[in-house]
PDB file of C-alpha atoms in Angstrom:
ATOM      1  CA  MET A   1      98.993  67.844  76.976  1.00 47.00           C
ATOM      2  CA  LYS A   2      96.995  71.089  76.329  1.00 46.00           C
ATOM      3  CA  LEU A   3      95.795  71.041  79.901  1.00 45.00           C
ATOM      4  CA  ALA A   4      99.391  70.778  81.202  1.00 40.00           C
ATOM      5  CA  VAL A   5     100.479  73.723  79.113  1.00 38.00           C
ATOM      6  CA  VAL A   6      97.520  75.864  80.413  1.00 38.00           C
ATOM      7  CA  LEU A   7      98.319  75.005  83.992  1.00 40.00           C
ATOM      8  CA  ILE A   8     101.992  75.908  83.696  1.00 43.00           C
ATOM      9  CA  ALA A   9     100.985  79.151  81.980  1.00 39.00           C
ATOM     10  CA  LEU A  10      98.616  79.903  84.891  1.00 39.00           C
ATOM     11  CA  VAL A  11     101.325  79.104  87.466  1.00 35.00           C
ATOM     12  CA  ALA A  12     103.787  81.260  85.684  1.00 36.00           C
ATOM     13  CA  ALA A  13     101.390  84.254  85.480  1.00 38.00           C
ATOM     14  CA  ALA A  14     100.609  83.909  89.137  1.00 38.00           C
ATOM     15  CA  ARG A  15     104.296  83.927  90.054  1.00 36.00           C
ATOM     16  CA  ALA A  16     104.865  86.954  87.867  1.00 38.00           C
ATOM     17  CA  GLN A  17     102.197  88.828  89.647  1.00 44.00           C
ATOM     18  CA  GLN A  18     103.703  87.872  93.095  1.00 50.00           C
ATOM     19  CA  ASN A  19     107.073  89.323  91.920  1.00 58.00           C
ATOM     20  CA  GLU A  20     105.638  92.656  90.835  1.00 87.00           C
ATOM     21  CA  ALA A  21     106.844  95.351  93.103  1.00 94.00           C
ATOM     22  CA  TRP A  22     104.678  98.326  94.072  1.00 94.00           C
ATOM     23  CA  CYS A  23     104.683 101.352  96.323  1.00 97.00           C
ATOM     24  CA  ARG A  24     101.635 102.739  98.100  1.00 97.00           C
ATOM     25  CA  CYS A  25     101.489 106.267  99.511  1.00 97.00           C
ATOM     26  CA  ALA A  26      98.895 107.538 102.070  1.00 97.00           C
ATOM     27  CA  ALA A  27      98.120 110.197 104.535  1.00 97.00           C
ATOM     28  CA  PHE A  28      96.968 109.363 108.048  1.00 97.00           C
ATOM     29  CA  ILE A  29      95.822 110.987 111.221  1.00 96.00           C
ATOM     30  CA  THR A  30      96.661 109.556 114.641  1.00 91.00           C
ATOM     31  CA  ASN A  31      93.878 108.963 117.104  1.00 84.00           C
ATOM     32  CA  ASP A  32      94.155 107.825 120.722  1.00 82.00           C
ATOM     33  CA  ASP A  33      93.767 104.228 119.777  1.00 84.00           C
ATOM     34  CA  ASP A  34      94.413 103.868 116.024  1.00 86.00           C
ATOM     35  CA  GLU A  35      95.569 105.308 112.774  1.00 91.00           C
ATOM     36  CA  THR A  36      93.012 106.315 110.168  1.00 94.00           C
ATOM     37  CA  MET A  37      93.956 106.506 106.409  1.00 96.00           C
ATOM     38  CA  VAL A  38      92.476 109.685 105.218  1.00 96.00           C
ATOM     39  CA  TYR A  39      93.891 109.877 101.659  1.00 95.00           C
ATOM     40  CA  GLU A  40      95.621 107.339  99.368  1.00 95.00           C
ATOM     41  CA  TYR A  41      97.646 108.342  96.362  1.00 93.00           C
ATOM     42  CA  PRO A  42      97.696 106.340  93.194  1.00 92.00           C
ATOM     43  CA  GLU A  43     100.024 103.299  93.388  1.00 93.00           C
ATOM     44  CA  ILE A  44     103.558 103.857  92.222  1.00 91.00           C
ATOM     45  CA  PRO A  45     105.352 101.097  90.279  1.00 90.00           C
ATOM     46  CA  ILE A  46     108.896 100.285  91.366  1.00 94.00           C
ATOM     47  CA  ASP A  47     111.415  97.774  90.027  1.00 94.00           C
ATOM     48  CA  SER A  48     112.027  95.863  93.322  1.00 95.00           C
ATOM     49  CA  CYS A  49     110.621  95.299  96.751  1.00 96.00           C
ATOM     50  CA  GLU A  50     114.037  96.521  98.135  1.00 95.00           C
ATOM     51  CA  GLU A  51     113.541  99.980  96.776  1.00 94.00           C
ATOM     52  CA  HIS A  52     112.304 101.510 100.104  1.00 94.00           C
ATOM     53  CA  ASN A  53     114.077 104.913  99.574  1.00 95.00           C
ATOM     54  CA  LYS A  54     112.719 105.212  95.980  1.00 95.00           C
ATOM     55  CA  CYS A  55     109.232 104.529  97.347  1.00 96.00           C
ATOM     56  CA  LYS A  56     109.714 106.963 100.273  1.00 96.00           C
ATOM     57  CA  ASN A  57     110.942 109.716  98.083  1.00 95.00           C
ATOM     58  CA  LYS A  58     108.139 109.338  95.524  1.00 95.00           C
ATOM     59  CA  CYS A  59     105.607 109.387  98.310  1.00 96.00           C
ATOM     60  CA  ILE A  60     107.153 112.632  99.699  1.00 96.00           C
ATOM     61  CA  THR A  61     106.840 114.235  96.298  1.00 95.00           C
ATOM     62  CA  GLU A  62     103.183 113.036  96.029  1.00 94.00           C
ATOM     63  CA  PHE A  63     102.349 114.295  99.567  1.00 95.00           C
ATOM     64  CA  ASN A  64     104.013 117.682  98.838  1.00 95.00           C
ATOM     65  CA  GLU A  65     102.421 118.148  95.429  1.00 94.00           C
ATOM     66  CA  TYR A  66      98.853 117.199  96.508  1.00 93.00           C
ATOM     67  CA  SER A  67      98.865 119.151  99.752  1.00 93.00           C
ATOM     68  CA  GLY A  68     100.955 122.182  98.796  1.00 94.00           C
ATOM     69  CA  TYR A  69     103.700 121.020 101.121  1.00 95.00           C
ATOM     70  CA  GLY A  70     101.369 120.066 103.974  1.00 95.00           C
ATOM     71  CA  ASP A  71      98.914 122.987 103.768  1.00 97.00           C
ATOM     72  CA  MET A  72      95.449 121.835 104.697  1.00 97.00           C
ATOM     73  CA  TRP A  73      93.974 125.015 102.978  1.00 97.00           C
ATOM     74  CA  ALA A  74      95.627 124.397  99.665  1.00 96.00           C
ATOM     75  CA  MET A  75      93.143 123.852  96.781  1.00 96.00           C
ATOM     76  CA  THR A  76      92.866 120.439  95.087  1.00 93.00           C
ATOM     77  CA  GLU A  77      92.183 119.844  91.436  1.00 90.00           C
ATOM     78  CA  ASP A  78      88.508 119.190  92.543  1.00 90.00           C
ATOM     79  CA  GLY A  79      88.155 122.819  93.671  1.00 95.00           C
ATOM     80  CA  ILE A  80      88.059 122.070  97.428  1.00 97.00           C
ATOM     81  CA  THR A  81      90.709 122.401 100.038  1.00 97.00           C
ATOM     82  CA  VAL A  82      92.981 119.464 100.945  1.00 97.00           C
ATOM     83  CA  GLY A  83      91.409 119.613 104.444  1.00 97.00           C
ATOM     84  CA  GLN A  84      87.934 119.555 103.193  1.00 97.00           C
ATOM     85  CA  SER A  85      88.690 116.441 100.965  1.00 96.00           C
ATOM     86  CA  ILE A  86      90.017 114.731 104.080  1.00 97.00           C
ATOM     87  CA  CYS A  87      87.020 115.753 106.178  1.00 97.00           C
ATOM     88  CA  ASN A  88      84.764 114.256 103.464  1.00 97.00           C
ATOM     89  CA  THR A  89      86.706 111.027 103.688  1.00 96.00           C
ATOM     90  CA  LEU A  90      86.501 111.084 107.528  1.00 96.00           C
ATOM     91  CA  THR A  91      82.727 111.697 107.354  1.00 96.00           C
ATOM     92  CA  GLY A  92      82.427 108.612 105.160  1.00 95.00           C
ATOM     93  CA  LEU A  93      84.414 106.688 107.793  1.00 93.00           C
ATOM     94  CA  HIS A  94      81.897 107.829 110.549  1.00 93.00           C
ATOM     95  CA  HIS A  95      84.389 110.381 111.938  1.00 91.00           C
ATOM     96  CA  PRO A  96      82.790 113.717 110.987  1.00 94.00           C
ATOM     97  CA  TYR A  97      84.303 115.544 114.073  1.00 95.00           C
ATOM     98  CA  VAL A  98      88.081 115.867 114.127  1.00 94.00           C
ATOM     99  CA  HIS A  99      89.863 118.509 116.169  1.00 95.00           C
ATOM    100  CA  ASN A 100      93.486 119.482 116.263  1.00 95.00           C
ATOM    101  CA  HIS A 101      95.083 116.601 114.272  1.00 96.00           C
ATOM    102  CA  TYR A 102      98.084 116.724 112.102  1.00 96.00           C
ATOM    103  CA  VAL A 103      98.111 114.705 108.866  1.00 97.00           C
ATOM    104  CA  TYR A 104     101.075 112.436 108.432  1.00 97.00           C
ATOM    105  CA  GLY A 105     102.659 110.966 105.195  1.00 97.00           C
ATOM    106  CA  TYR A 106     103.291 107.311 105.028  1.00 97.00           C
ATOM    107  CA  TYR A 107     104.589 104.712 102.453  1.00 97.00           C
ATOM    108  CA  GLU A 108     104.273 101.005 102.045  1.00 97.00           C
ATOM    109  CA  VAL A 109     106.470  98.668  99.940  1.00 97.00           C
ATOM    110  CA  CYS A 110     105.108  95.494  98.450  1.00 96.00           C
ATOM    111  CA  GLY A 111     102.457  95.005 101.185  1.00 94.00           C
ATOM    112  CA  GLY A 112     104.987  95.393 104.039  1.00 95.00           C
ATOM    113  CA  PRO A 113     104.295  97.686 107.054  1.00 96.00           C
ATOM    114  CA  TRP A 114     103.437 101.332 106.642  1.00 97.00           C
ATOM    115  CA  GLU A 115     106.446 103.493 107.283  1.00 96.00           C
ATOM    116  CA  TYR A 116     106.537 107.242 108.153  1.00 96.00           C
ATOM    117  CA  THR A 117     107.973 109.551 105.540  1.00 97.00           C
ATOM    118  CA  GLY A 118     108.882 112.160 108.026  1.00 96.00           C
ATOM    119  CA  LEU A 119     106.293 114.641 106.739  1.00 96.00           C
ATOM    120  CA  ALA A 120     103.388 116.068 108.531  1.00 97.00           C
ATOM    121  CA  SER A 121     100.848 118.797 107.626  1.00 97.00           C
ATOM    122  CA  THR A 122     102.054 122.348 108.499  1.00 96.00           C
ATOM    123  CA  GLY A 123      98.805 123.087 110.347  1.00 94.00           C
ATOM    124  CA  MET A 124      96.248 121.073 112.134  1.00 96.00           C
ATOM    125  CA  LEU A 125      93.086 119.568 110.663  1.00 97.00           C
ATOM    126  CA  CYS A 126      89.681 120.311 112.128  1.00 97.00           C
ATOM    127  CA  CYS A 127      86.409 118.993 110.810  1.00 97.00           C
ATOM    128  CA  ASP A 128      83.073 119.927 112.343  1.00 97.00           C
ATOM    129  CA  ASP A 129      80.272 117.754 111.162  1.00 97.00           C
ATOM    130  CA  GLY A 130      82.309 117.066 108.073  1.00 97.00           C
ATOM    131  CA  VAL A 131      83.148 120.590 107.279  1.00 98.00           C
ATOM    132  CA  GLN A 132      86.712 121.921 107.506  1.00 98.00           C
ATOM    133  CA  GLU A 133      87.172 124.757 109.982  1.00 97.00           C
ATOM    134  CA  HIS A 134      90.133 126.645 111.257  1.00 96.00           C
ATOM    135  CA  CYS A 135      91.587 125.010 114.403  1.00 95.00           C
ATOM    136  CA  ILE A 136      91.559 126.710 117.609  1.00 88.00           C
ATOM    137  CA  GLU A 137      94.357 125.357 119.880  1.00 72.00           C
TER     138      GLU A 137
END
C-alpha cells in the first residue's frame, strides 16, 4: 500500500513539472549556415504555455536592459561591454573571429521553437581573436 502511495506521488510530481510553464530569452547571431546563441537570460516564469506575448514582451525588456537597447558598447554589471561578453562566449564556442554581425533577440515558450522578438543590436558586432573591436563596414 505504501509503495502505491509513493508511486502515485511520483507520477503526480512528474505531471506537475510537465505542466510548469516557462519562458526563455536569448541573443543570437546569424551565420551563413546556422544560428549561434551568444547570450541566454535567466528563465522567466509564466502562468501558461499560451502566454507567447507575455514571454515576448519580457524578453524584449531583458534584451533592452542588458544591452542598453542593443548597444554592443554598453557596459555590463561585470564591467565589460556587452559586445566583449558576447565575444567571450563566442571564443568559448570556437568562433573567436566574428565580423559585421547583428545580434538578434529571441524567445522560446515551454520548449517550443525560438521566435524572433523583432529586436536587433543597433550596431554590428566584431570580434578579433575574442576581443571586441569597432566594425569596419
